[in-house]
């Protein structure tokens, strides 16, 4: 079964998920554990790196919480990567800030409990010249899972993000690109209606609206041009195409079952 669906206008937050991070080749990795003051959910860190130095900031978080990170610097080649629990520089990152939009920012729903690492580093060309970078890193974590939802009975929401559930689903953003994994958050409004926000690995997001537990429309923007949405199905899996973008959405994401 396949059908074409036109898009609706909507707004979604910027975020990112699993992608290969650039190799920083840092020779001096300094590690610092981040603690928020009592009664707060964030902090601002002032730092400096020189040449191949990098700083790995470690902070604990729970699945379903929302992390915000923003790096401010006058140095044009200083960025950060974010790594999931048990990973660090040299591993696959969940965010690479030189590819984010806006640059050097991140907002995303965290997929699992554990200690996350934010690595601040300098690009190789600048590190080679032994340049110095002063920076300010703003970090906040909020949105604990809350009991009670307005959608299906038994749903929970992620406070601050209004998601009933979060997870990963297969996706591809560009033509010819192999399917990878994107994080998503779903909002169920009841009666089989709601919205799925898919977060692109290189920043930005796509919202797919569903009706009667079937993908029905999307957050069409000017950049989408005349793109239409095609929806196919294979058993309990929906195959969604929007221009060059592709998604595989299990029916359970919409039904909550």
CSV table of C-alpha atoms in Angstrom, one decimal:
chain,number,residue,atom,x,y,z
A,1,UNK,CA,0.0,0.0,0.0
A,2,UNK,CA,1.4,3.4,-0.9
A,3,UNK,CA,-0.2,6.9,-0.8
A,4,UNK,CA,1.0,10.5,-1.3
A,5,UNK,CA,0.4,13.1,1.5
A,6,UNK,CA,1.0,16.8,1.5
A,7,UNK,CA,2.7,18.5,4.4
A,8,UNK,CA,1.6,21.0,7.1
A,9,UNK,CA,3.6,23.8,8.5
A,10,UNK,CA,5.0,23.2,12.1
A,11,UNK,CA,8.0,24.0,14.2
A,12,UNK,CA,10.3,21.6,15.9
A,13,UNK,CA,13.4,21.8,18.1
A,14,UNK,CA,17.0,21.4,16.9
A,15,UNK,CA,18.8,18.3,18.0
A,16,UNK,CA,21.0,15.5,16.8
A,17,UNK,CA,21.8,11.8,17.1
A,18,UNK,CA,24.3,9.0,16.3
A,19,UNK,CA,27.0,9.9,13.8
A,20,UNK,CA,30.7,9.6,13.1
A,21,UNK,CA,32.6,12.3,14.9
A,22,UNK,CA,35.7,14.0,13.4
A,23,UNK,CA,39.0,12.7,14.7
A,24,UNK,CA,40.3,15.4,17.1
A,25,UNK,CA,43.8,13.8,17.6
A,26,UNK,CA,43.9,15.4,21.0
A,27,UNK,CA,47.2,14.6,22.8
A,28,UNK,CA,46.1,15.9,26.2
A,29,UNK,CA,42.6,15.0,27.2
A,30,UNK,CA,41.6,16.5,30.5
A,31,UNK,CA,38.5,15.1,32.3
A,32,UNK,CA,36.2,17.1,34.6
A,33,UNK,CA,33.1,15.9,36.3
A,34,UNK,CA,30.2,18.4,36.1
A,35,UNK,CA,27.9,19.0,39.1
A,36,UNK,CA,24.9,21.3,39.2
A,37,UNK,CA,24.3,23.4,42.3
A,38,UNK,CA,21.4,22.3,44.5
A,39,UNK,CA,18.1,23.6,43.1
A,40,UNK,CA,19.5,24.1,39.6
A,41,UNK,CA,19.4,22.1,36.4
A,42,UNK,CA,22.3,23.6,34.6
A,43,UNK,CA,25.7,25.4,34.8
A,44,UNK,CA,28.1,27.5,32.7
A,45,UNK,CA,31.7,26.5,32.5
A,46,UNK,CA,34.6,28.7,31.5
A,47,UNK,CA,37.5,27.0,29.9
A,48,UNK,CA,40.6,27.2,27.7
A,49,UNK,CA,42.3,24.8,25.4
A,50,UNK,CA,45.6,25.1,23.4
A,51,UNK,CA,46.7,23.1,20.4
A,52,UNK,CA,45.8,19.4,20.7
A,53,UNK,CA,44.3,19.8,24.2
A,54,UNK,CA,40.7,18.8,24.7
A,55,UNK,CA,38.4,18.7,27.8
A,56,UNK,CA,35.9,15.9,28.5
A,57,UNK,CA,33.1,17.0,30.7
A,58,UNK,CA,31.3,14.1,32.4
A,59,UNK,CA,27.7,14.4,33.7
A,60,UNK,CA,25.1,11.9,34.7
A,61,UNK,CA,21.6,11.8,33.3
A,62,UNK,CA,18.5,9.6,33.0
A,63,UNK,CA,16.8,8.2,29.9
A,64,UNK,CA,14.1,10.6,28.6
A,65,UNK,CA,15.7,13.7,30.0
A,66,UNK,CA,16.4,16.6,27.7
A,67,UNK,CA,20.0,17.9,27.4
A,68,UNK,CA,20.8,21.4,26.1
A,69,UNK,CA,24.4,22.4,25.3
A,70,UNK,CA,25.8,25.6,23.8
A,71,UNK,CA,29.4,26.6,23.2
A,72,UNK,CA,30.4,30.2,23.0
A,73,UNK,CA,33.8,31.2,21.7
A,74,UNK,CA,35.5,33.7,19.5
A,75,UNK,CA,37.8,31.0,18.1
A,76,UNK,CA,36.4,29.8,14.8
A,77,UNK,CA,37.6,26.2,15.0
A,78,UNK,CA,36.5,25.1,18.5
A,79,UNK,CA,33.6,22.7,18.8
A,80,UNK,CA,32.2,19.9,20.9
A,81,UNK,CA,31.1,16.3,20.6
A,82,UNK,CA,28.6,14.5,22.8
A,83,UNK,CA,29.1,10.8,23.6
A,84,UNK,CA,26.7,8.4,25.2
A,85,UNK,CA,27.4,6.3,28.3
A,86,UNK,CA,30.6,4.2,28.1
A,87,UNK,CA,31.9,6.1,25.0
A,88,UNK,CA,34.3,9.0,24.4
A,89,UNK,CA,36.6,10.6,21.9
A,90,UNK,CA,37.3,8.2,19.1
A,91,UNK,CA,33.9,6.6,19.4
A,92,UNK,CA,30.6,7.3,17.7
A,93,UNK,CA,29.0,10.5,18.9
A,94,UNK,CA,25.4,11.4,19.4
A,95,UNK,CA,26.1,15.1,18.5
A,96,UNK,CA,28.9,16.9,16.5
A,97,UNK,CA,28.5,20.6,17.0
A,98,UNK,CA,30.3,21.8,13.9
A,99,UNK,CA,27.4,20.2,11.9
A,100,UNK,CA,24.5,21.5,14.1
A,101,UNK,CA,22.1,24.2,13.2
A,102,UNK,CA,22.7,26.7,14.8
A,103,UNK,CA,26.4,25.7,15.0
A,104,UNK,CA,27.8,24.7,18.5
A,105,UNK,CA,24.4,23.9,19.9
A,106,UNK,CA,22.6,20.8,20.9
A,107,UNK,CA,19.2,19.9,22.2
A,108,UNK,CA,18.0,16.3,22.4
A,109,UNK,CA,16.2,13.6,24.4
A,110,UNK,CA,18.7,11.2,26.0
A,111,UNK,CA,18.2,7.6,25.2
A,112,UNK,CA,19.6,5.8,28.3
A,113,UNK,CA,20.7,6.2,31.8
A,114,UNK,CA,24.4,6.8,32.5
A,115,UNK,CA,27.3,9.3,32.3
A,116,UNK,CA,27.5,11.4,29.2
A,117,UNK,CA,30.6,13.1,27.9
A,118,UNK,CA,30.9,16.5,26.3
A,119,UNK,CA,34.3,16.8,24.6
A,120,UNK,CA,35.5,20.3,23.7
A,121,UNK,CA,38.3,20.4,21.2
A,122,UNK,CA,40.0,22.3,18.4
A,123,UNK,CA,40.0,21.3,14.8
A,124,UNK,CA,43.3,19.8,13.6
A,125,UNK,CA,44.3,22.8,11.3
A,126,UNK,CA,44.1,25.2,14.3
A,127,UNK,CA,45.6,22.7,16.8
A,128,UNK,CA,48.6,22.3,14.5
A,129,UNK,CA,49.3,26.0,14.8
A,130,UNK,CA,49.1,25.7,18.6
A,131,UNK,CA,46.3,28.2,18.8
A,132,UNK,CA,44.6,29.1,22.0
A,133,UNK,CA,40.8,29.1,22.5
A,134,UNK,CA,38.8,30.6,25.4
A,135,UNK,CA,35.3,29.4,25.6
A,136,UNK,CA,32.1,29.3,27.6
A,137,UNK,CA,30.0,26.0,27.7
A,138,UNK,CA,26.4,26.2,28.9
A,139,UNK,CA,24.9,22.8,29.9
A,140,UNK,CA,21.5,22.0,31.3
A,141,UNK,CA,19.6,18.7,31.8
A,142,UNK,CA,15.9,18.6,32.6
A,143,UNK,CA,12.6,16.8,31.7
A,144,UNK,CA,12.4,13.8,33.9
A,145,UNK,CA,9.7,11.3,32.9
A,146,UNK,CA,6.4,12.2,34.5
A,147,UNK,CA,3.5,9.9,35.2
A,148,UNK,CA,0.2,10.8,33.5
A,149,UNK,CA,-0.4,11.8,29.9
A,150,UNK,CA,-3.2,13.3,27.9
A,151,UNK,CA,-2.8,10.7,25.2
A,152,UNK,CA,-3.4,7.0,25.6
A,153,UNK,CA,-4.2,5.5,29.0
A,154,UNK,CA,-0.9,4.4,30.7
A,155,UNK,CA,1.3,6.8,28.6
A,156,UNK,CA,3.9,8.8,30.3
A,157,UNK,CA,5.3,12.2,29.2
A,158,UNK,CA,8.8,13.6,29.2
A,159,UNK,CA,8.3,16.8,31.1
A,160,UNK,CA,9.6,19.8,29.2
A,161,UNK,CA,9.5,17.9,25.9
A,162,UNK,CA,5.9,16.7,25.9
A,163,UNK,CA,6.8,13.3,24.5
A,164,UNK,CA,4.9,10.2,25.5
A,165,UNK,CA,7.8,8.0,24.5
A,166,UNK,CA,11.3,8.3,23.0
A,167,UNK,CA,13.6,5.9,21.1
A,168,UNK,CA,15.3,5.3,17.8
A,169,UNK,CA,14.1,4.5,14.3
A,170,UNK,CA,15.8,3.8,10.9
A,171,UNK,CA,16.2,7.0,8.9
A,172,UNK,CA,18.2,8.6,6.0
A,173,UNK,CA,18.3,12.3,5.1
A,174,UNK,CA,20.0,12.4,1.7
A,175,UNK,CA,19.6,10.5,-1.6
A,176,UNK,CA,21.7,7.4,-1.7
A,177,UNK,CA,22.5,7.5,2.0
A,178,UNK,CA,22.3,4.2,3.8
A,179,UNK,CA,19.7,4.0,6.6
A,180,UNK,CA,21.1,4.9,10.0
A,181,UNK,CA,19.4,5.5,13.3
A,182,UNK,CA,17.7,8.7,14.5
A,183,UNK,CA,16.3,9.5,17.9
A,184,UNK,CA,12.6,10.4,18.1
A,185,UNK,CA,10.0,11.6,20.5
A,186,UNK,CA,6.3,10.8,20.0
A,187,UNK,CA,3.3,12.8,21.3
A,188,UNK,CA,0.0,10.9,21.4
A,189,UNK,CA,-3.1,13.1,21.4
A,190,UNK,CA,-5.6,10.3,21.7
A,191,UNK,CA,-7.9,8.7,19.1
A,192,UNK,CA,-4.9,7.5,17.1
A,193,UNK,CA,-3.7,11.0,16.4
A,194,UNK,CA,-0.3,12.6,17.3
A,195,UNK,CA,3.1,13.6,16.1
A,196,UNK,CA,6.5,12.0,15.8
A,197,UNK,CA,9.6,14.3,16.0
A,198,UNK,CA,12.6,12.7,14.3
A,199,UNK,CA,16.0,14.3,15.2
A,200,UNK,CA,18.6,14.3,12.4
A,201,UNK,CA,22.2,13.3,13.3
A,202,UNK,CA,23.6,16.4,11.7
A,203,UNK,CA,21.1,18.8,13.4
A,204,UNK,CA,17.5,19.8,12.8
A,205,UNK,CA,14.5,17.7,12.9
A,206,UNK,CA,11.4,16.5,11.0
A,207,UNK,CA,7.9,16.2,12.4
A,208,UNK,CA,5.6,13.5,11.0
A,209,UNK,CA,1.9,13.8,12.0
A,210,UNK,CA,-0.3,10.7,12.2
A,211,UNK,CA,-4.0,10.1,12.1
A,212,UNK,CA,-5.7,6.9,13.1
A,213,UNK,CA,-2.2,5.5,13.8
A,214,UNK,CA,-1.1,6.1,10.2
A,215,UNK,CA,1.5,8.7,9.0
A,216,UNK,CA,-0.6,11.5,7.4
A,217,UNK,CA,1.4,14.7,6.9
A,218,UNK,CA,4.6,16.5,7.8
A,219,UNK,CA,6.0,19.8,8.9
A,220,UNK,CA,6.6,21.2,5.4
A,221,UNK,CA,9.0,24.2,5.2
A,222,UNK,CA,10.1,26.4,2.3
A,223,UNK,CA,13.3,24.4,2.0
A,224,UNK,CA,11.2,21.3,1.1
A,225,UNK,CA,10.1,22.8,-2.2
A,226,UNK,CA,7.5,20.7,-3.8
A,227,UNK,CA,8.3,17.5,-1.8
A,228,UNK,CA,5.4,15.2,-1.1
A,229,UNK,CA,5.1,12.4,1.5
A,230,UNK,CA,4.7,8.8,0.3
A,231,UNK,CA,3.6,6.2,2.8
A,232,UNK,CA,3.9,2.5,2.3
A,233,UNK,CA,3.4,-0.4,4.7
A,234,UNK,CA,4.9,-3.8,5.3
A,235,UNK,CA,3.0,-5.7,8.1
A,236,UNK,CA,3.3,-3.4,11.1
A,237,UNK,CA,6.0,-1.2,9.7
A,238,UNK,CA,5.3,2.1,7.8
A,239,UNK,CA,7.8,3.1,5.1
A,240,UNK,CA,7.7,6.9,4.8
A,241,UNK,CA,9.4,9.0,2.1
A,242,UNK,CA,9.5,12.8,2.1
A,243,UNK,CA,11.6,13.9,-1.0
A,244,UNK,CA,14.9,12.2,-0.4
A,245,UNK,CA,14.3,11.6,3.2
A,246,UNK,CA,13.3,8.0,4.4
A,247,UNK,CA,11.9,6.7,7.6
A,248,UNK,CA,10.8,3.3,8.9
A,249,UNK,CA,8.2,3.8,11.6
A,250,UNK,CA,6.8,0.8,13.6
A,251,UNK,CA,3.0,1.0,14.2
A,252,UNK,CA,3.7,0.6,17.9
A,253,UNK,CA,5.4,4.0,18.0
A,254,UNK,CA,1.9,5.5,17.2
A,255,UNK,CA,-0.3,3.1,19.1
A,256,UNK,CA,2.0,2.8,22.2
A,257,UNK,CA,1.5,-0.9,22.1
